GROMACS .gro file of C-alpha atoms in nm:
model
  242
    1MET     CA    1  -0.976   0.022  -1.820
    2LEU     CA    2  -1.329  -0.013  -1.995
    3LYS     CA    3  -1.295   0.360  -2.140
    4LEU     CA    4  -0.935   0.260  -2.257
    5LYS     CA    5  -1.062  -0.051  -2.405
    6GLN     CA    6  -1.327   0.199  -2.600
    7GLN     CA    7  -1.027   0.400  -2.713
    8GLY     CA    8  -0.898   0.077  -2.843
    9ALA     CA    9  -0.486   0.133  -2.735
   10ILE     CA   10  -0.278   0.342  -2.520
   11GLU     CA   11   0.059   0.504  -2.600
   12VAL     CA   12   0.312   0.390  -2.363
   13GLN     CA   13   0.652   0.619  -2.334
   14SER     CA   14   0.912   0.476  -2.161
   15LYS     CA   15   1.226   0.673  -2.048
   16VAL     CA   16   1.510   0.453  -1.962
   17ALA     CA   17   1.801   0.544  -1.735
   18ASP     CA   18   2.061   0.384  -1.946
   19GLU     CA   19   2.166   0.601  -2.234
   20LYS     CA   20   2.258   0.293  -2.446
   21GLU     CA   21   1.899   0.199  -2.445
   22PHE     CA   22   1.769   0.531  -2.597
   23ASN     CA   23   1.686   0.546  -2.982
   24LEU     CA   24   1.960   0.717  -3.189
   25ASP     CA   25   1.772   1.046  -3.158
   26ASN     CA   26   1.807   1.042  -2.780
   27THR     CA   27   1.439   1.040  -2.758
   28ALA     CA   28   1.242   0.780  -2.501
   29SER     CA   29   1.095   0.499  -2.698
   30SER     CA   30   0.700   0.461  -2.711
   31GLU     CA   31   0.472   0.210  -2.824
   32ASN     CA   32   0.084   0.144  -2.864
   33ILE     CA   33  -0.051  -0.115  -2.668
   34GLU     CA   34  -0.369  -0.267  -2.744
   35ILE     CA   35  -0.631  -0.297  -2.473
   36THR     CA   36  -0.784  -0.641  -2.524
   37ASP     CA   37  -1.023  -0.884  -2.329
   38ASP     CA   38  -0.732  -1.062  -2.217
   39ILE     CA   39  -0.579  -0.738  -2.042
   40LEU     CA   40  -0.905  -0.659  -1.900
   41THR     CA   41  -0.962  -0.997  -1.770
   42GLY     CA   42  -0.597  -1.017  -1.635
   43GLN     CA   43  -0.632  -0.687  -1.456
   44ALA     CA   44  -0.951  -0.830  -1.269
   45PHE     CA   45  -0.771  -1.134  -1.189
   46GLN     CA   46  -0.485  -0.925  -1.044
   47PHE     CA   47  -0.704  -0.741  -0.809
   48LEU     CA   48  -0.889  -1.033  -0.700
   49SER     CA   49  -0.576  -1.216  -0.621
   50ALA     CA   50  -0.369  -1.007  -0.504
   51GLY     CA   51  -0.590  -0.832  -0.307
   52TYR     CA   52  -0.729  -1.161  -0.138
   53ASP     CA   53  -0.489  -1.191   0.151
   54PRO     CA   54  -0.392  -0.841   0.220
   55LEU     CA   55  -0.745  -0.758   0.247
   56LEU     CA   56  -0.815  -1.022   0.497
   57ILE     CA   57  -0.530  -0.944   0.718
   58ILE     CA   58  -0.619  -0.559   0.718
   59THR     CA   59  -0.982  -0.659   0.794
   60MET     CA   60  -0.855  -0.879   1.103
   61PHE     CA   61  -0.654  -0.589   1.222
   62VAL     CA   62  -0.921  -0.339   1.187
   63MET     CA   63  -1.166  -0.615   1.400
   64HIS     CA   64  -0.892  -0.615   1.676
   65ASP     CA   65  -0.845  -0.291   1.723
   66LEU     CA   66  -1.244  -0.203   1.726
   67ALA     CA   67  -1.253  -0.489   1.978
   68GLN     CA   68  -0.965  -0.328   2.183
   69TYR     CA   69  -1.145   0.019   2.168
   70PRO     CA   70  -1.511  -0.057   2.252
   71GLU     CA   71  -1.608   0.320   2.226
   72VAL     CA   72  -1.487   0.353   1.881
   73GLN     CA   73  -1.650   0.031   1.806
   74GLU     CA   74  -2.023   0.168   1.900
   75ARG     CA   75  -1.947   0.486   1.711
   76ALA     CA   76  -1.829   0.314   1.387
   77ARG     CA   77  -2.152   0.089   1.431
   78ASN     CA   78  -2.383   0.388   1.472
   79ASN     CA   79  -2.219   0.558   1.150
   80VAL     CA   80  -2.280   0.228   0.949
   81ARG     CA   81  -2.659   0.219   1.047
   82GLU     CA   82  -2.692   0.603   1.001
   83VAL     CA   83  -2.583   0.561   0.656
   84LEU     CA   84  -2.771   0.274   0.578
   85GLU     CA   85  -3.087   0.421   0.697
   86LYS     CA   86  -3.000   0.752   0.483
   87HIS     CA   87  -2.940   0.551   0.139
   88ASN     CA   88  -3.206   0.285   0.222
   89GLY     CA   89  -2.942   0.006   0.187
   90TYR     CA   90  -2.608  -0.071   0.014
   91SER     CA   91  -2.464   0.130  -0.289
   92TYR     CA   92  -2.168   0.294  -0.383
   93ALA     CA   93  -2.262   0.622  -0.240
   94CYS     CA   94  -2.351   0.446   0.069
   95ILE     CA   95  -2.009   0.300   0.104
   96GLN     CA   96  -1.847   0.578   0.002
   97ASP     CA   97  -2.054   0.792   0.295
   98MET     CA   98  -1.931   0.573   0.568
   99THR     CA   99  -1.638   0.827   0.661
  100TYR     CA  100  -1.598   0.743   1.026
  101LEU     CA  101  -1.557   0.363   0.938
  102GLU     CA  102  -1.287   0.480   0.678
  103GLN     CA  103  -1.098   0.662   0.936
  104CYS     CA  104  -1.092   0.343   1.131
  105ILE     CA  105  -0.934   0.161   0.862
  106GLN     CA  106  -0.674   0.431   0.801
  107GLU     CA  107  -0.572   0.438   1.177
  108THR     CA  108  -0.566   0.079   1.144
  109LEU     CA  109  -0.338   0.084   0.852
  110ARG     CA  110  -0.110   0.353   1.022
  111ILE     CA  111  -0.038   0.133   1.349
  112HIS     CA  112  -0.041  -0.204   1.151
  113PRO     CA  113   0.074  -0.147   0.777
  114ILE     CA  114   0.107  -0.512   0.644
  115ILE     CA  115   0.404  -0.403   0.455
  116THR     CA  116   0.643  -0.209   0.663
  117PHE     CA  117   0.918  -0.091   0.389
  118LEU     CA  118   0.895   0.027   0.033
  119PHE     CA  119   1.176   0.014  -0.212
  120ARG     CA  120   1.283   0.266  -0.447
  121GLY     CA  121   1.543   0.372  -0.713
  122CYS     CA  122   1.693   0.707  -0.729
  123THR     CA  123   1.695   0.848  -1.088
  124LYS     CA  124   1.861   1.172  -1.045
  125LYS     CA  125   2.145   1.270  -0.778
  126TYR     CA  126   1.951   1.435  -0.480
  127HIS     CA  127   2.091   1.648  -0.192
  128LEU     CA  128   1.905   1.618   0.169
  129SER     CA  129   2.046   1.926   0.292
  130GLU     CA  130   1.917   1.860   0.645
  131ALA     CA  131   2.071   1.564   0.698
  132GLY     CA  132   2.403   1.683   0.488
  133LEU     CA  133   2.378   1.335   0.269
  134VAL     CA  134   2.369   1.280  -0.103
  135ILE     CA  135   2.173   1.020  -0.295
  136GLU     CA  136   2.325   0.925  -0.618
  137LYS     CA  137   2.154   0.825  -0.904
  138GLY     CA  138   2.098   0.430  -0.933
  139GLN     CA  139   2.116   0.384  -0.550
  140LYS     CA  140   1.836   0.179  -0.387
  141VAL     CA  141   1.621   0.362  -0.128
  142VAL     CA  142   1.452   0.189   0.170
  143ILE     CA  143   1.128   0.374   0.289
  144PRO     CA  144   1.044   0.262   0.637
  145ILE     CA  145   0.672   0.280   0.654
  146GLY     CA  146   0.652   0.154   1.006
  147ALA     CA  147   0.882   0.379   1.150
  148LEU     CA  148   0.740   0.705   0.961
  149GLN     CA  149   0.360   0.626   1.071
  150MET     CA  150   0.466   0.580   1.420
  151ASP     CA  151   0.706   0.860   1.457
  152PRO     CA  152   0.535   1.111   1.718
  153LYS     CA  153   0.684   1.407   1.513
  154TYR     CA  154   0.425   1.339   1.274
  155TYR     CA  155   0.165   1.144   1.496
  156PRO     CA  156   0.138   1.250   1.867
  157ASN     CA  157   0.116   0.960   2.098
  158PRO     CA  158   0.139   0.726   1.799
  159GLU     CA  159   0.040   0.415   1.991
  160VAL     CA  160  -0.286   0.525   2.094
  161TYR     CA  161  -0.574   0.422   1.833
  162ASN     CA  162  -0.754   0.742   1.737
  163PRO     CA  163  -0.929   0.741   1.432
  164GLU     CA  164  -0.960   1.150   1.481
  165ARG     CA  165  -0.629   1.166   1.309
  166PHE     CA  166  -0.771   1.120   0.972
  167PRO     CA  167  -1.105   1.345   0.955
  168PRO     CA  168  -1.258   1.325   0.619
  169ASN     CA  169  -1.188   1.528   0.283
  170VAL     CA  170  -0.858   1.643   0.451
  171SER     CA  171  -0.548   1.522   0.280
  172LYS     CA  172  -0.261   1.323   0.443
  173GLN     CA  173   0.065   1.437   0.584
  174ASN     CA  174   0.299   1.467   0.284
  175PHE     CA  175   0.456   1.103   0.232
  176THR     CA  176   0.418   1.030   0.626
  177TYR     CA  177   0.139   0.798   0.547
  178LEU     CA  178   0.223   0.537   0.306
  179PRO     CA  179   0.017   0.199   0.398
  180PHE     CA  180  -0.071   0.200   0.010
  181GLY     CA  181   0.224   0.383  -0.119
  182ASP     CA  182   0.217   0.744  -0.267
  183GLY     CA  183   0.257   0.954  -0.598
  184PRO     CA  184   0.282   0.758  -0.935
  185ARG     CA  185   0.339   0.446  -0.759
  186PHE     CA  186   0.020   0.482  -0.546
  187CYS     CA  187  -0.156   0.115  -0.528
  188ILE     CA  188  -0.386   0.101  -0.802
  189GLY     CA  189  -0.626  -0.111  -0.598
  190PHE     CA  190  -0.677   0.115  -0.305
  191ARG     CA  191  -1.039   0.198  -0.410
  192TYR     CA  192  -1.100  -0.136  -0.449
  193ALA     CA  193  -0.955  -0.249  -0.139
  194MET     CA  194  -1.158   0.004   0.051
  195ILE     CA  195  -1.507  -0.112  -0.084
  196VAL     CA  196  -1.433  -0.470  -0.019
  197MET     CA  197  -1.305  -0.386   0.397
  198LYS     CA  198  -1.581  -0.163   0.414
  199LEU     CA  199  -1.837  -0.417   0.314
  200GLY     CA  200  -1.723  -0.691   0.509
  201ILE     CA  201  -1.674  -0.485   0.857
  202THR     CA  202  -2.008  -0.334   0.793
  203LYS     CA  203  -2.173  -0.683   0.770
  204ILE     CA  204  -1.992  -0.764   1.104
  205LEU     CA  205  -2.056  -0.461   1.278
  206SER     CA  206  -2.415  -0.450   1.176
  207ASN     CA  207  -2.478  -0.793   1.340
  208TYR     CA  208  -2.205  -0.859   1.607
  209LYS     CA  209  -2.020  -0.698   1.893
  210LEU     CA  210  -1.681  -0.782   1.919
  211LYS     CA  211  -1.454  -0.828   2.223
  212LEU     CA  212  -1.086  -0.971   2.247
  213SER     CA  213  -1.047  -1.283   2.418
  214PRO     CA  214  -0.813  -1.367   2.692
  215LYS     CA  215  -0.636  -1.632   2.497
  216ASN     CA  216  -0.467  -1.359   2.296
  217GLU     CA  217  -0.083  -1.267   2.353
  218VAL     CA  218   0.012  -0.940   2.487
  219PRO     CA  219   0.169  -0.766   2.326
  220MET     CA  220   0.110  -0.938   1.975
  221GLU     CA  221   0.384  -1.106   1.850
  222PHE     CA  222   0.446  -1.106   1.464
  223ASN     CA  223   0.548  -1.373   1.214
  224LYS     CA  224   0.919  -1.259   1.129
  225GLN     CA  225   0.927  -1.509   0.824
  226SER     CA  226   0.660  -1.376   0.659
  227LEU     CA  227   0.648  -1.086   0.370
  228LEU     CA  228   0.364  -0.924   0.531
  229GLN     CA  229   0.349  -0.822   0.884
  230ILE     CA  230   0.095  -1.070   0.993
  231PRO     CA  231   0.046  -1.199   1.379
  232LYS     CA  232   0.238  -1.517   1.491
  233ASN     CA  233  -0.043  -1.658   1.619
  234PRO     CA  234  -0.426  -1.631   1.567
  235ILE     CA  235  -0.610  -1.340   1.676
  236TRP     CA  236  -0.902  -1.442   1.935
  237PHE     CA  237  -1.234  -1.262   1.954
  238ASN     CA  238  -1.547  -1.317   2.166
  239ILE     CA  239  -1.840  -1.260   1.901
  240THR     CA  240  -2.180  -1.150   2.037
  241PRO     CA  241  -2.483  -1.132   1.830
  242ILE     CA  242  -2.689  -0.802   1.864
   0.00000   0.00000   0.00000
């Protein structure tokens, strides 16, 4: 955004589906948008406000999974300690180097995506040859994130928490892992979210051991009235200082 601010403005070209909205020369309309201080402030506010609840929920689920799998928790803790020692404290490079912790977050997002569906609109007629279906232009498409990410065809033993599914520097399976979406509509706050979650979880792992309390319900129930996939009841932890 700061680079765009230095440029002064960006040219936005919008190609609308309705031909009536096209210009007389049948080309898409375009306009210049000035990057003002208000736009910069608005983007920053959007990151902070829209990301607060989702990041809190995801962090809670990561803590739940690490508490449920103590061997994974210990490995993540060791990864954090080694990286902090290597970089002599926190920095952007240090956070990026916490690869195993990121694998844990990614696996948690596979099992517990806080948004279980994506909604898209078809922009042109498309044939699904294997299924023998045709999606017409203008039809709405529902993408079941939760079902895709728990499909054993893509993730063997999907109910098992296994961060090794996401080795560092290996691209995800094409459109079968969608907690932040994919393609042109990929979540713009993904990198910010990862940094914030890593920082928070790192502070916890560095100072405490996590264990699930017997007070928790098994299996976990979810709030069916919430837009986000959140537990119906609180998750309880037994936390021991290190």
